[in-house]
Coordinates of C-alpha atoms and ligand atoms in Angstrom, one line a residue:
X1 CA 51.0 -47.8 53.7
X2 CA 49.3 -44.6 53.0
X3 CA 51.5 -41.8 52.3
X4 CA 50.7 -39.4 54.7
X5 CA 50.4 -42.3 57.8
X6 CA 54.2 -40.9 59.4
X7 CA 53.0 -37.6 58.9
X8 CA 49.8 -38.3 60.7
X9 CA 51.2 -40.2 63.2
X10 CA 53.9 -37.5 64.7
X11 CA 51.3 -34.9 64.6
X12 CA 48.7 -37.1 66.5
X13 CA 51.3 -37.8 69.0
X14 CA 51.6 -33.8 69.4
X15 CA 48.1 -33.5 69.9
X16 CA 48.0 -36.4 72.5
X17 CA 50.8 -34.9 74.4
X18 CA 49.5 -31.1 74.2
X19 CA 45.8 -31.9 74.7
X20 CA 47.1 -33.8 78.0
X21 CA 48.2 -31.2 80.0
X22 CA 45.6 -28.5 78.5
X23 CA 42.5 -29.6 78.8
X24 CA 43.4 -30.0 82.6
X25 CA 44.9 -26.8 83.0
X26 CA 42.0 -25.2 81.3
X27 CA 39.2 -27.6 82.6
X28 CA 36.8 -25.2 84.3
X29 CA 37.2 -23.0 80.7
X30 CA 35.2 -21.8 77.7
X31 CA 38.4 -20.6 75.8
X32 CA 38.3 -18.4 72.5
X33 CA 41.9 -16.9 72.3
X34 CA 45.5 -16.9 74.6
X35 CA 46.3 -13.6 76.3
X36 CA 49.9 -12.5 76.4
X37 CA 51.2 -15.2 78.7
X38 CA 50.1 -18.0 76.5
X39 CA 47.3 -18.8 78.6
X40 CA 43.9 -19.4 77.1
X41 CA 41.1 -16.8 77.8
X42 CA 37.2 -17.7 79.6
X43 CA 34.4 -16.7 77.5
X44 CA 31.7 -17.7 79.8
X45 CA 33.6 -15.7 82.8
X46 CA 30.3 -13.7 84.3
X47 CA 32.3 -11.1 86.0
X48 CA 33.7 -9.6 82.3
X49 CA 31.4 -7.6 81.0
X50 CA 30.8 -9.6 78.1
X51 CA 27.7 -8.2 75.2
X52 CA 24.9 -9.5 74.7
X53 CA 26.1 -11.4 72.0
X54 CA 29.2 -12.1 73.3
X55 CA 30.3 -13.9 76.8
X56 CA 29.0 -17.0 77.2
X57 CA 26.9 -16.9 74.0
X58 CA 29.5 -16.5 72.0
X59 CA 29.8 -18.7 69.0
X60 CA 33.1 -20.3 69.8
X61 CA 32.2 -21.7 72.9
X62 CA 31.3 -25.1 71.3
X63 CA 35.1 -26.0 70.2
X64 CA 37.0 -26.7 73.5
X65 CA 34.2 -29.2 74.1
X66 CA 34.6 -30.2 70.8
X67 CA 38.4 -31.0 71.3
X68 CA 37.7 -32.6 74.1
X69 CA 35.2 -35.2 72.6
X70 CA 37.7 -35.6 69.8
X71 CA 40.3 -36.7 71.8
X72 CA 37.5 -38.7 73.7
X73 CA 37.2 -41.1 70.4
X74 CA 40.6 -40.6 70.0
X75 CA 41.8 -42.3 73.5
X76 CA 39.2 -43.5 75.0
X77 CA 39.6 -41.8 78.1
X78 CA 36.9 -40.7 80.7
X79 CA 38.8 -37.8 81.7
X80 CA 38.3 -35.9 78.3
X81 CA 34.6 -36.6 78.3
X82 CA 34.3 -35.3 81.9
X83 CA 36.1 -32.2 80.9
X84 CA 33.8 -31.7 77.9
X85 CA 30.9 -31.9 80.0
X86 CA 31.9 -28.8 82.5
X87 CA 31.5 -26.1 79.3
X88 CA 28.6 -28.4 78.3
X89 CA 26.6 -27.8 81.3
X90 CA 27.8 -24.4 81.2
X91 CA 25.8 -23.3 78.2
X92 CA 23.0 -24.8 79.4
X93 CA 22.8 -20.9 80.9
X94 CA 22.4 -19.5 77.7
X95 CA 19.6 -21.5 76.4
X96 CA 17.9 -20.6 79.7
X97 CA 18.6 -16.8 79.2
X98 CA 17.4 -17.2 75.6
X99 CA 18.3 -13.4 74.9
X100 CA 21.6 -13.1 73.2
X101 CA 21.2 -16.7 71.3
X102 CA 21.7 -16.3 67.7
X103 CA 21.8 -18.9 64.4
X104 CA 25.0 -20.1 65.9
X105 CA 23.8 -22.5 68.1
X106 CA 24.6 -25.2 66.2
X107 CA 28.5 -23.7 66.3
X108 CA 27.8 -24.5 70.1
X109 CA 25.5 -27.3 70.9
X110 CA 26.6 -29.5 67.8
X111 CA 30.3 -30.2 69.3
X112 CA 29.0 -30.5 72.1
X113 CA 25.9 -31.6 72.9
X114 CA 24.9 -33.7 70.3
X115 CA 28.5 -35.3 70.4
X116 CA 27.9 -36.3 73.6
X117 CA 24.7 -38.0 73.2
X118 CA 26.1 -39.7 70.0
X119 CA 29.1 -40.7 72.2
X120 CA 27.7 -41.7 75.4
X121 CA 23.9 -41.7 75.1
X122 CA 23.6 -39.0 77.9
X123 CA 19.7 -37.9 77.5
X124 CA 20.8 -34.6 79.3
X125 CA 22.6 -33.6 76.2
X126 CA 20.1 -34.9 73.4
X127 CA 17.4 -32.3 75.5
X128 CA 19.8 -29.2 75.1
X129 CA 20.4 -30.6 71.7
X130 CA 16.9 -30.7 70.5
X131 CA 16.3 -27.2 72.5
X132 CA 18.4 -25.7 70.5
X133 CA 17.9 -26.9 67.2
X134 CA 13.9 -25.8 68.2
X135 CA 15.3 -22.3 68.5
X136 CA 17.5 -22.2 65.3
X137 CA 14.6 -23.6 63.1
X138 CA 12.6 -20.6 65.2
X139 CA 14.9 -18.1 63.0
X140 CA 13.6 -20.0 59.7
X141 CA 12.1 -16.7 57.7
X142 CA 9.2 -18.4 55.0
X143 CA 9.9 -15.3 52.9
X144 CA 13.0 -15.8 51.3
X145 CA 13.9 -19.1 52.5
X146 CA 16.9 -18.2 54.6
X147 CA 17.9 -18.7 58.3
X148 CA 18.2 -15.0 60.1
X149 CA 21.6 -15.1 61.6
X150 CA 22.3 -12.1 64.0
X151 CA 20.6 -10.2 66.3
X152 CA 20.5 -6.2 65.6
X153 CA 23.8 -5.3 66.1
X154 CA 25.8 -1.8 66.7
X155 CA 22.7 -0.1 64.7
X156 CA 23.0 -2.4 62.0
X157 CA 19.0 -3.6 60.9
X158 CA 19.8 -7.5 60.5
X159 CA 16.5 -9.0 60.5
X160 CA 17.3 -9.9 56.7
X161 CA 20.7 -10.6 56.9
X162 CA 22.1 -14.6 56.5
X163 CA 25.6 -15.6 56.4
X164 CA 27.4 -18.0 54.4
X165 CA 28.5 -19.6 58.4
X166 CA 25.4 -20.9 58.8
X167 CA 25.5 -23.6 56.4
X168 CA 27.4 -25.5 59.2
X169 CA 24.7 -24.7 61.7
X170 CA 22.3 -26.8 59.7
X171 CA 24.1 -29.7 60.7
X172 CA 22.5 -29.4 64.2
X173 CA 19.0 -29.3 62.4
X174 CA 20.0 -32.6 60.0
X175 CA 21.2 -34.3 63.3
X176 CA 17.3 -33.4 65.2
X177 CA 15.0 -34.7 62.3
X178 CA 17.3 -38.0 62.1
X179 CA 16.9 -38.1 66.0
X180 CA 12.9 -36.9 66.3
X181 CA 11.7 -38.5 62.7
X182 CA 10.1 -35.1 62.4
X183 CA 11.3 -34.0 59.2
X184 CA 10.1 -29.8 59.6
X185 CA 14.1 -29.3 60.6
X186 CA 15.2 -31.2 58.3
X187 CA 12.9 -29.2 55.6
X188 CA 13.9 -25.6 56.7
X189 CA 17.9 -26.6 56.3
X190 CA 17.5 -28.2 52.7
X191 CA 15.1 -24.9 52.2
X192 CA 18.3 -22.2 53.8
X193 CA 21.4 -24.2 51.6
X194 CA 19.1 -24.2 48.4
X195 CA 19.1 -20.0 49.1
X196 CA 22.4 -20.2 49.8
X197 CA 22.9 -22.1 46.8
X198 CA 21.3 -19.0 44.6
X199 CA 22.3 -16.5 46.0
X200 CA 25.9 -17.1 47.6
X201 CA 27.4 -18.8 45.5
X202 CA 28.8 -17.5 42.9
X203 CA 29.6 -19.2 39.7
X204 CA 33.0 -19.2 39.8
X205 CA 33.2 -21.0 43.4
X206 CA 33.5 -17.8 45.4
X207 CA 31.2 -16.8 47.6
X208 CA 29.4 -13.5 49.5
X209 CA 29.7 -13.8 53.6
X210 CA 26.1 -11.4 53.9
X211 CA 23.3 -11.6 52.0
X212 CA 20.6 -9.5 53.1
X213 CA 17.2 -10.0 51.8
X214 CA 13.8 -8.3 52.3
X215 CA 12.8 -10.0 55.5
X216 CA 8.7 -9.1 54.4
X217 CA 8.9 -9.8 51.0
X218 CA 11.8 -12.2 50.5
X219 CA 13.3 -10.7 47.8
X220 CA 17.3 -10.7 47.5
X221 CA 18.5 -7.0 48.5
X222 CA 22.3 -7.0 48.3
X223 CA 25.2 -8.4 49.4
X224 CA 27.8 -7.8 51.9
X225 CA 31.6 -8.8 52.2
X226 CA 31.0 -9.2 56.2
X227 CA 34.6 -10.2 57.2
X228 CA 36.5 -10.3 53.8
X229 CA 38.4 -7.7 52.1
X230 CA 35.2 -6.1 50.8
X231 CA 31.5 -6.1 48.7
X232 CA 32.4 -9.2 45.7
X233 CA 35.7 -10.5 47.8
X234 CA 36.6 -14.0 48.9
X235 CA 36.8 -14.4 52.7
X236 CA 38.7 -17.8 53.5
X237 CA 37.2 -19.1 56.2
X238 CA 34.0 -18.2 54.4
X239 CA 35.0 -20.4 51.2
X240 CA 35.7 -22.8 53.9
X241 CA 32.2 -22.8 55.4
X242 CA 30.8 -23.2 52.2
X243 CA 32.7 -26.3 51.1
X244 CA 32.4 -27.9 54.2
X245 CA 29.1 -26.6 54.9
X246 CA 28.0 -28.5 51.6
X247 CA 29.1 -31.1 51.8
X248 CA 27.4 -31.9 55.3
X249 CA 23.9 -31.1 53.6
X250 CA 25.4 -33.8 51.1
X251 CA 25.5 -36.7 53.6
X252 CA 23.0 -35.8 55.5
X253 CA 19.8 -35.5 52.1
X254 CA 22.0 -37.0 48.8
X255 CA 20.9 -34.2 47.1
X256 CA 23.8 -34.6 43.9
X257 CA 23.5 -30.8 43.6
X258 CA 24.7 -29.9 46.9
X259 CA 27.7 -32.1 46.0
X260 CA 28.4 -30.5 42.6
X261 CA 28.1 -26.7 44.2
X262 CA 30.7 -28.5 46.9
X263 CA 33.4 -29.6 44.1
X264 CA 33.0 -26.0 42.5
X265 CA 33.9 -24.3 45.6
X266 CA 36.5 -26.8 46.2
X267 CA 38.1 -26.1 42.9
X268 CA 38.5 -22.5 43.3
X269 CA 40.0 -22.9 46.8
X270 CA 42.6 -25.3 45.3
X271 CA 43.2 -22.4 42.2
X272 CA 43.6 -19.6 44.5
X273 CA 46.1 -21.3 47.1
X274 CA 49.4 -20.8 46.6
X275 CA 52.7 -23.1 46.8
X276 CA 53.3 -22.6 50.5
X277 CA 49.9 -23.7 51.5
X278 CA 49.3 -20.3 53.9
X279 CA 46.2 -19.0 53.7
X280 CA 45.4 -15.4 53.8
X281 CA 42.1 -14.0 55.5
X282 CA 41.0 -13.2 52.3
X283 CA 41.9 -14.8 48.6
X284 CA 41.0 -11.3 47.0
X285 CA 42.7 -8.8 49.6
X286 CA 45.9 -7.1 48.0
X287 CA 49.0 -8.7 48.5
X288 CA 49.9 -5.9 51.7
X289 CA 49.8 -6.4 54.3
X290 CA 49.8 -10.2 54.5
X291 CA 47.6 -11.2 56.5
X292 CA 46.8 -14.9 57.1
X293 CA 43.6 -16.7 59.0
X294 CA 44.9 -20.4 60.0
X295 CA 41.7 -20.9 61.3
X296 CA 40.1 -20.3 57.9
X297 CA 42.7 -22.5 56.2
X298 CA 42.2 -25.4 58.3
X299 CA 38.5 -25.0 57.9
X300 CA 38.9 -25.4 54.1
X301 CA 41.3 -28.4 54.3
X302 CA 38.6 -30.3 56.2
X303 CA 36.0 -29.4 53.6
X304 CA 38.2 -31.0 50.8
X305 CA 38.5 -34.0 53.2
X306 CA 35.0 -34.7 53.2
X307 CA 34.7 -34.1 49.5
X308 CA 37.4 -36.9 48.9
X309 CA 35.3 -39.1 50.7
X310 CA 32.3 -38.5 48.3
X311 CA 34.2 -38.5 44.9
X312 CA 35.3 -41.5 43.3
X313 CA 38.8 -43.2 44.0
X314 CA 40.7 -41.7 41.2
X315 CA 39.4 -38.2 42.3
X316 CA 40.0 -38.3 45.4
X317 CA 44.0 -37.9 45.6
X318 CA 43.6 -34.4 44.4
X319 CA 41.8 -33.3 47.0
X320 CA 44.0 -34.7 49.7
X321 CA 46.6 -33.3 48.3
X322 CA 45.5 -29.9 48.3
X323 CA 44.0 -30.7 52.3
X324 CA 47.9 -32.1 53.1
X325 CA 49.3 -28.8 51.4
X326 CA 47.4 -26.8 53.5
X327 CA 48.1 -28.9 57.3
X328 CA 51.4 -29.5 56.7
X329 CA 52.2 -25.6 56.4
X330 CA 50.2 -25.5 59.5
X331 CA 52.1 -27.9 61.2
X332 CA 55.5 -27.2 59.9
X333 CA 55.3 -23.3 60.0
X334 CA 52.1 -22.0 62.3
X335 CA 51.8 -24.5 65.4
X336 CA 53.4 -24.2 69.0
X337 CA 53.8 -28.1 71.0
X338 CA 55.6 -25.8 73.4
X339 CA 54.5 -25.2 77.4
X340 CA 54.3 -21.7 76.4
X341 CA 51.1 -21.6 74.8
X342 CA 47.8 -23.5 75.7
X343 CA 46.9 -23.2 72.2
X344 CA 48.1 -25.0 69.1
X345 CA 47.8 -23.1 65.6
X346 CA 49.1 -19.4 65.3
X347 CA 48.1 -16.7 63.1
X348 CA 44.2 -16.7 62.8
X349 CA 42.3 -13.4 62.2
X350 CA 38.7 -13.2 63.0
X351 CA 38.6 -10.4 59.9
X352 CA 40.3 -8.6 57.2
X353 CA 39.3 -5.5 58.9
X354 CA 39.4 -6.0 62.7
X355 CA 42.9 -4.7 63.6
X356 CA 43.8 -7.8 65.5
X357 CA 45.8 -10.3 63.2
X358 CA 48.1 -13.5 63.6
X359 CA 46.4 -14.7 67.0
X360 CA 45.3 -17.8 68.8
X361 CA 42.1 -18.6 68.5
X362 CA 40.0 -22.0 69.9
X363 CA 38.0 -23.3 66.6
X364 CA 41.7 -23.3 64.4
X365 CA 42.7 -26.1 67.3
X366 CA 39.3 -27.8 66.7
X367 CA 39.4 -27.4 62.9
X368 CA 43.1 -28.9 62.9
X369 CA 43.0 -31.5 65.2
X370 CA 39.8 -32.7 63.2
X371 CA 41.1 -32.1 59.9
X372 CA 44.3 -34.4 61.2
X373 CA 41.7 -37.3 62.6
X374 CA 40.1 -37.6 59.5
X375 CA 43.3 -37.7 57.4
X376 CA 44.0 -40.8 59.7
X377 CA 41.1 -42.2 58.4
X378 CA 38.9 -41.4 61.2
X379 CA 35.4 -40.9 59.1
X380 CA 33.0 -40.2 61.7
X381 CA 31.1 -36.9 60.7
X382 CA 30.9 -34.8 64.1
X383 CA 28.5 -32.6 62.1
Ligands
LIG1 N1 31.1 -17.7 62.3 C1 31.9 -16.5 62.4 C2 33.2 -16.5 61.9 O1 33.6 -17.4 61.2 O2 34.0 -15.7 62.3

């Protein structure tokens, strides 16, 4: 018996149980976070006044549907794929608007859209899919080899900027060159992760958040420490993009390099985490205040998971362990199974600097539950 199967199997009963009664309390929702009551929030609620960037293009709006389809595999039952489908067709708004769409469409459409077609078939959902991967390889910039990622924002000049995020995003471009046996998406994500490989990654496995480059002549301008501490920090849930983000490029080309620059992030994720397995938003902010980002942590533990799939047997124990470390003080110490709460895992921050800590927030659910699943042995790659 596999050591952590009793582990796995209480916290998969949780998540039935819980996922039960929220997804149809929260059906007709795009949640991101709880409000004070416990009850989860609507991002795509068109009488806020939601930015530009923000509302129903807002880069979270992927994961309920996400949980949904997981618990879809998980149990089979139709109810959880007819739920996913209401925020499904929901975005279909946003890629009619176009303005406000950004590189994180594959944040959105991949957990959604494309699970659904790879679940079901539905040709609705491969459309969206392909639509959107067609608008991410649209933000490909030749010169410099990266993927733009925002929009102009609050006076900021990003038309050179790329973030480390997006290395999950390419998963939606992978997913449209296996789908349309055109291989241009496929070329412009193994063209952004070999930038990022340059310039992000640093070689002791930390990595920048921003890099902005010259977006006429390519060349590398600076870097940026986005939503970490600061300039030369180590956001989490950044080092957890990366990992992860690797080690998708890795099953989706082969390409050995991509799986080496995995392992070395890996490592330093498993150096800087401490005994109790809590992760803090950033592994080089000072040691006060505290603050943690569960989503982050979660994000990282699912990265080493797919890097134990790749490495051979005797290797692969260490990076379990290091994944268990990291749910179990999730489960034990940061979840709510109560009533009280729609949402699961507690104390996320969206950044070291934004001066909202130790909240809810909709991808930490997503990132657990999926981190859980494939600690059960599940190995389908939603990405
Ligand atoms: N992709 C943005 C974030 O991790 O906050």
């Amino acid at each position: 018996m596999d050591k952590y199967q009793a582990w796995v199997e209480e916290v998969i009963g949780k998540i039935r149980e819980k996922m039960d009664w929220v997804s149809e309390k929260n059906k007709d929702k795009i949640p991101y976070t709880t409000d004070d009551s416990g009850c989860y929030d609507d991002r795509g609620d068109m009488t806020k006044e939601w930015s530009v960037d923000n509302g129903l293009n807002w880069w979270t709006n992927g994961f309920f549907g996400g949980m949904m389809w997981l618990m879809y595999q998980d149990t089979g039952e139709q109810k959880y794929a007819d739920i996913a489908r209401i925020s499904e067709y929901r975005l279909e708004q946003c890629l009619a608007d176009f303005y406000g769409l950004h590189h994180d469409v594959g944040f959105m459409f991949q957990p959604t859209c494309v699970a659904d077609y790879r679940l079901t078939g539905n040709e609705r959902s491969r459309k969206n899919a392909l639509h959107a991967a067609v608008l991410l390889a649209g933000r490909f910039n030749p010169e410099g080899q990266f993927i733009r990622a925002w929009n102009d924002l609050s006076g900021d000049d990003t038309r050179g900027w790329a973030i480390i995020d997006c290395m999950f995003n390419l998963s939606l471009l992978y997913w449209a060159s296996e789908e349309t046996k055109d291989p241009r998406f496929r070329h412009i994500a193994v063209k952004h992760a070999d930038t990022v490989m340059k310039y992000f990654v640093r070689p002791d496995g930390s990595v920048n958040h921003i890099v902005e480059f010259d977006p006429q002549t390519g060349e590398m301008l600076r870097s940026l420490g986005g939503q970490g501490y600061c300039e030369g920090s180590s956001w989490t849930r950044g080092q957890g993009w990366a990992v992860y983000g690797f080690m998708i490029s890795y099953f989706h080309t082969g390409k050995e390099e991509y799986l080496i620059t995995a392992k070395k992030i890996a490592h330093y994720c498993m150096a800087a985490l401490d005994e109790s397995g809590i992760v803090p938003v950033d592994f080089r902010q000072p040691k006060e205040p505290a603050w943690e980002d569960s989503c982050g942590a979660c994000v990282i533990a699912g990265g080493l998971l797919e890097v134990a799939k790749a490495v051979p047997e005797q290797e692969k124990e260490m990076y379990r362990q290091a994944a268990f470390r990291i749910l179990d003080a999730i489960y034990r110490t940061r979840s709510d199974w109560s009533r009280d709460c729609d949402a699961i895992v507690r104390n996320c921050s969206g950044s070291y600097h934004n001066p909202e800590h130790h909240v809810t927030m909709v991808y930490a659910d997503y990132f657990f539950m999926e981190a859980v699943y494939k600690l059960m042995g599940n190995t389908g790659l939603l990405w």
